[in-house]
MMTF fields as JSON, N, C-alpha, C and O atoms, coordinates in Angstrom:
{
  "mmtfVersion": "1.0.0",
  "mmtfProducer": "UNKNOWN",
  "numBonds": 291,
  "numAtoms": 292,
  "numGroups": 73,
  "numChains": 1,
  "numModels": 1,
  "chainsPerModel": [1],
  "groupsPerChain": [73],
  "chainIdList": ["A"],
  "bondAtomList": [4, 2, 8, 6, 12, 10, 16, 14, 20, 18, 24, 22, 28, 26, 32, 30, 36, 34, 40, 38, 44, 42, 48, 46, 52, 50, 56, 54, 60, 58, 64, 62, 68, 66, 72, 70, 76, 74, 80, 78, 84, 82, 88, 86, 92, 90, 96, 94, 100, 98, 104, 102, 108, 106, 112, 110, 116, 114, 120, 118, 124, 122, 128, 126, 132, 130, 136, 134, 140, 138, 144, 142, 148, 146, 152, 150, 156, 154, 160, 158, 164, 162, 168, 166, 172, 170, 176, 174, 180, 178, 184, 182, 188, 186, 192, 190, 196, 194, 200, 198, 204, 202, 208, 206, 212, 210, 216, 214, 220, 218, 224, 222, 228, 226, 232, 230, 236, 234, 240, 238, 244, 242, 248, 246, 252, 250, 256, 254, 260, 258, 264, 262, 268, 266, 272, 270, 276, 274, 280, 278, 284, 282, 288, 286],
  "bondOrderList": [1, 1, 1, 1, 1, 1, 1, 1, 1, 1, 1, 1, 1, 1, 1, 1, 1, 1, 1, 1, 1, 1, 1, 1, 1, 1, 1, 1, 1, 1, 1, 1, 1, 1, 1, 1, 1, 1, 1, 1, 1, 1, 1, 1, 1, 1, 1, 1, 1, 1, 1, 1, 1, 1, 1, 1, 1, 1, 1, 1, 1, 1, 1, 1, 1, 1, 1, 1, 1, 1, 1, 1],
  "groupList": [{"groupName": "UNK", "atomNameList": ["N", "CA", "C", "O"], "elementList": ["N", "C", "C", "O"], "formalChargeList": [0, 0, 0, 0], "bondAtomList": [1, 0, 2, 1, 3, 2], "bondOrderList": [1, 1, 2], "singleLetterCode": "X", "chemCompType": "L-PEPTIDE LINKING"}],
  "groupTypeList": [0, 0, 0, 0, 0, 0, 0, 0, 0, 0, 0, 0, 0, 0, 0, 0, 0, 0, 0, 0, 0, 0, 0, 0, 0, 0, 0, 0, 0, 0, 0, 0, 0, 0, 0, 0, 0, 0, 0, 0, 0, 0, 0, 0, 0, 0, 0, 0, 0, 0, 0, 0, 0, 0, 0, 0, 0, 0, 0, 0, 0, 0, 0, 0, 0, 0, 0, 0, 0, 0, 0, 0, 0],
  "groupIdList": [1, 2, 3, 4, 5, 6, 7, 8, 9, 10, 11, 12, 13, 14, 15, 16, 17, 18, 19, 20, 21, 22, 23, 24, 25, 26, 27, 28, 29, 30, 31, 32, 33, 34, 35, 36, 37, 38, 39, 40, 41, 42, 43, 44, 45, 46, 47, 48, 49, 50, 51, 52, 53, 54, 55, 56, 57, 58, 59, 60, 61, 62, 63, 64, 65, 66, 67, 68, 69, 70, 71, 72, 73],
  "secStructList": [7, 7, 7, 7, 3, 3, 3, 3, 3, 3, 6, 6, 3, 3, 3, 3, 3, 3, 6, 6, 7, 1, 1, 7, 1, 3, 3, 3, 1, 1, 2, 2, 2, 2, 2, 2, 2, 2, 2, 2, 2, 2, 6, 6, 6, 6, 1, 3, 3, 3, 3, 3, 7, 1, 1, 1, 7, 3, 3, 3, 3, 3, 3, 7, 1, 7, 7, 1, 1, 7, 7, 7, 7],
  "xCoordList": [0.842, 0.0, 0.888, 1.855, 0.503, 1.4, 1.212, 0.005, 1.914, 1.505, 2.752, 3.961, 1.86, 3.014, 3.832, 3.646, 4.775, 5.909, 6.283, 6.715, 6.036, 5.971, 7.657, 8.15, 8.184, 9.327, 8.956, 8.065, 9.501, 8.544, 9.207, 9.563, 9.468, 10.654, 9.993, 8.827, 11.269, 10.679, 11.767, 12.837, 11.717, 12.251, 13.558, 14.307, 13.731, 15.824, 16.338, 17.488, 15.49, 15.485, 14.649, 13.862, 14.695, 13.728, 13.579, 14.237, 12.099, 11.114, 10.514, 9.892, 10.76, 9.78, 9.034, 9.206, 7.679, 6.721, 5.601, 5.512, 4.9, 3.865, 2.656, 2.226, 1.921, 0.879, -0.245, -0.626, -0.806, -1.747, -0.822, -1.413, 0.363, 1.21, 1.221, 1.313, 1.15, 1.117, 3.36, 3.872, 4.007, 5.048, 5.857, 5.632, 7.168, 8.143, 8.365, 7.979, 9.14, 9.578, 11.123, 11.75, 11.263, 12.869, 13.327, 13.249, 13.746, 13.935, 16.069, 16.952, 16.123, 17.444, 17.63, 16.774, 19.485, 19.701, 19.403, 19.396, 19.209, 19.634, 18.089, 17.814, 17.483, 16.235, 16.939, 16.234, 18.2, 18.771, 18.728, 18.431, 18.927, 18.838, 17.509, 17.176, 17.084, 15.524, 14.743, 13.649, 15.19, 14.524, 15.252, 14.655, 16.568, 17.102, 16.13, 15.413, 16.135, 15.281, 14.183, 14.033, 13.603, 11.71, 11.997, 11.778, 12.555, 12.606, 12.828, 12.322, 13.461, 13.216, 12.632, 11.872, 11.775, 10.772, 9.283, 8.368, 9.65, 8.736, 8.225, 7.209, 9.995, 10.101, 9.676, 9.093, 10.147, 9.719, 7.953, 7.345, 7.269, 6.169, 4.834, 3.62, 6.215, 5.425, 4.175, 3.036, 4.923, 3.761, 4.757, 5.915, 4.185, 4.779, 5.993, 6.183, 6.758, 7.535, 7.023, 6.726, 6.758, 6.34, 7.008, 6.791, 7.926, 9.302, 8.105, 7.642, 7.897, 7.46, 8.972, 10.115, 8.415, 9.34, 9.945, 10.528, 9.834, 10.424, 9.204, 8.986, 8.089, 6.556, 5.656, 4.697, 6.176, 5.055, 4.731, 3.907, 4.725, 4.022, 4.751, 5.981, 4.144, 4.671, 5.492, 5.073, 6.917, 7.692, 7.948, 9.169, 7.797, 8.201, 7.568, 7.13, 7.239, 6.906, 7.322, 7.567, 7.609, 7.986, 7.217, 7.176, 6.425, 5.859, 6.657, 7.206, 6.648, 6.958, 6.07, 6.381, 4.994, 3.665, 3.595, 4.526, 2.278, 1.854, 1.163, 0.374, 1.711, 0.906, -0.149, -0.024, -1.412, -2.27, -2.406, -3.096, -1.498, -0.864, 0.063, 0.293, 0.578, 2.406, 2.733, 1.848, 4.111, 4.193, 4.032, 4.215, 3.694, 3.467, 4.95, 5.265, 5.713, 6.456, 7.384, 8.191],
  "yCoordList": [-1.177, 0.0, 1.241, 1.3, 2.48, 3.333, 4.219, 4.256, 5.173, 5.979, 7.62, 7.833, 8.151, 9.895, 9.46, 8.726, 10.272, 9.586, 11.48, 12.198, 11.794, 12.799, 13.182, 12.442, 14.174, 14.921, 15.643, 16.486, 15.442, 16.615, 16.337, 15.214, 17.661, 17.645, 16.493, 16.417, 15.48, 15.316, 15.508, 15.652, 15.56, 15.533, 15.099, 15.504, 13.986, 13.724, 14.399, 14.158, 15.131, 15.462, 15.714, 16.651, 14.505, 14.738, 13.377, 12.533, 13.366, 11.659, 11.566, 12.459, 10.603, 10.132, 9.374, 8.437, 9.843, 8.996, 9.237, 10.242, 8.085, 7.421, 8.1, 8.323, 8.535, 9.024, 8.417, 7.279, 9.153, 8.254, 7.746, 7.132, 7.635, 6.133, 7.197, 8.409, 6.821, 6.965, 7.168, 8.098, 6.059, 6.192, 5.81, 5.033, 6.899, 7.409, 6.134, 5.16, 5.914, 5.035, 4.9, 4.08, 5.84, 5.891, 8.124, 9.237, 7.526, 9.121, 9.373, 8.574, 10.662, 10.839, 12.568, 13.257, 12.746, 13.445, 15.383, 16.489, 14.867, 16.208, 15.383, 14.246, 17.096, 16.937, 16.248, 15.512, 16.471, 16.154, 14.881, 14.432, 13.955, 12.655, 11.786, 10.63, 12.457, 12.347, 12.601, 12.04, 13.574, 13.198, 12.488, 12.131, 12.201, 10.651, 9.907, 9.757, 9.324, 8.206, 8.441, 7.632, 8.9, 9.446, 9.156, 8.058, 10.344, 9.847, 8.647, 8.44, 8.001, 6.358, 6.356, 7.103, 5.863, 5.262, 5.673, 5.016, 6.832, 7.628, 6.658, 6.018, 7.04, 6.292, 5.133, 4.898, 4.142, 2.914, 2.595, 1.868, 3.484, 3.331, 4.21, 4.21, 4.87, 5.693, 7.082, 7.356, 7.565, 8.174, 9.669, 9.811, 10.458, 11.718, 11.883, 10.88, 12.915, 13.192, 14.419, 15.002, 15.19, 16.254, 16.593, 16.085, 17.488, 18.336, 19.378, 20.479, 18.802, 19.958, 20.616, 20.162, 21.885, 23.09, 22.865, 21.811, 23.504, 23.445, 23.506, 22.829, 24.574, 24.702, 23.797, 23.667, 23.049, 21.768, 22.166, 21.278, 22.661, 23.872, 23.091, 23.121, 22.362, 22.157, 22.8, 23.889, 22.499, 23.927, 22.633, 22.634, 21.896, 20.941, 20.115, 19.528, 19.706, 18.603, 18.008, 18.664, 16.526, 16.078, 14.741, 13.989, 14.614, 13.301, 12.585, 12.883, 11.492, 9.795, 9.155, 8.382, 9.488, 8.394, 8.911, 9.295, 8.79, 9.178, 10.843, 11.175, 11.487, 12.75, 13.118, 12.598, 14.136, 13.782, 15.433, 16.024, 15.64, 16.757, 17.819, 18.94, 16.91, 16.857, 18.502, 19.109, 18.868, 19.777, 20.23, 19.323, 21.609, 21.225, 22.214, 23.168, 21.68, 22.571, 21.992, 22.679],
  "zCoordList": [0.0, 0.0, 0.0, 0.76, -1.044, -1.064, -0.227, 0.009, 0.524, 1.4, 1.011, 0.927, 0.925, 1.054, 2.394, 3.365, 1.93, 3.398, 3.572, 2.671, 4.632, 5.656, 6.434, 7.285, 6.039, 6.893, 8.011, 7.903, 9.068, 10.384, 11.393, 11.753, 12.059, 13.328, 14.283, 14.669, 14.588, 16.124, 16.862, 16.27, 18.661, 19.21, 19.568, 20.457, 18.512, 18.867, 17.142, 16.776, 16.304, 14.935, 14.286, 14.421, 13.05, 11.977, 12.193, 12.801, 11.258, 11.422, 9.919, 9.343, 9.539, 8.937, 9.279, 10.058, 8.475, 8.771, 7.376, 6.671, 7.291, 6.595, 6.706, 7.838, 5.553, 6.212, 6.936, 6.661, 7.877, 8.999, 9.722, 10.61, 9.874, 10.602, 12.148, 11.949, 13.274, 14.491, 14.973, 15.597, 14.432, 14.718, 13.423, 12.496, 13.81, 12.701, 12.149, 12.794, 10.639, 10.118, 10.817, 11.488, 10.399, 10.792, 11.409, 10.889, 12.713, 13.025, 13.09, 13.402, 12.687, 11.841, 12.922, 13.476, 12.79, 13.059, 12.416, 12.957, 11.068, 10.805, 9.155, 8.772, 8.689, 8.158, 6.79, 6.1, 6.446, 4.997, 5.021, 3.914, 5.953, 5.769, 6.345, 6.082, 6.942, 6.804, 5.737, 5.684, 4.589, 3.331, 2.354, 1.339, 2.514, 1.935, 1.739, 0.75, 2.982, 3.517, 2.987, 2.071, 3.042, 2.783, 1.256, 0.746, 0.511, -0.821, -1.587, -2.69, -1.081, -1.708, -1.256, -1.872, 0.196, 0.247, -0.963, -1.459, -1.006, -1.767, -3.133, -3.403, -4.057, -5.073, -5.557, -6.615, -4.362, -4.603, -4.536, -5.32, -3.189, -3.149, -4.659, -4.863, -5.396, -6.211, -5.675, -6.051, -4.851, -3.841, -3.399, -3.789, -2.72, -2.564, -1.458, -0.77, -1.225, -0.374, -0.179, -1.222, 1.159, 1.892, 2.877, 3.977, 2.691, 3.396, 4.654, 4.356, 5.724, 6.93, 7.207, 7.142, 7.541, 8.168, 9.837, 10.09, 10.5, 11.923, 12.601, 13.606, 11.919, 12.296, 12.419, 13.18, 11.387, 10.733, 9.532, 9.315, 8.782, 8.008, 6.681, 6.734, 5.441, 4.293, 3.735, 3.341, 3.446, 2.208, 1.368, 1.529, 0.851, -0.007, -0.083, 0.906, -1.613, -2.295, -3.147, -4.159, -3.189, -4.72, -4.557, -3.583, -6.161, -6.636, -7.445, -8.506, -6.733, -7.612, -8.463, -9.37, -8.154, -8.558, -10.188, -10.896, -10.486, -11.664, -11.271, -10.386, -12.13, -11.677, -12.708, -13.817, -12.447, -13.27, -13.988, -14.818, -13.25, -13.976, -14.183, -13.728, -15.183, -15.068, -16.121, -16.725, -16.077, -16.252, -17.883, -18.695, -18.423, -19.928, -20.143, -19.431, -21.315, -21.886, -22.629, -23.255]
}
């Protein structure tokens, strides 16, 4: 099952996590390798990566999946 995989401070760092998932996949020192991680998972699941701020607050997105609407040019 594919799930957007989520960047978002936690307390010893950064976390990923799954969306809906209750607890991190994997929690990391520093946010850069917390979206390592996230991004393959992303990839493989074909599903999004969503960079939260320090706030919580979205500044980043990138899609893996199929997008339904991809860029024209």
């Amino acid at each position: 099952m594919k799930k957007n995989q989520h960047v978002v401070p936690h307390n010893n760092g950064w976390a990923v996590k799954g969306a809906g998932n209750q607890k991190a996949t994997k929690v990391t020192s520093t946010q850069r390798e917390a979206i390592n991680v996230a991004r393959n998972i992303a990839k493989n699941q074909k599903s999004e990566l969503l960079v939260h701020n320090q706030k919580g607050q979205i500044r980043q997105k990138d899609s893996f999946g199929n997008d339904n609407f991809p860029p024209k040019g």
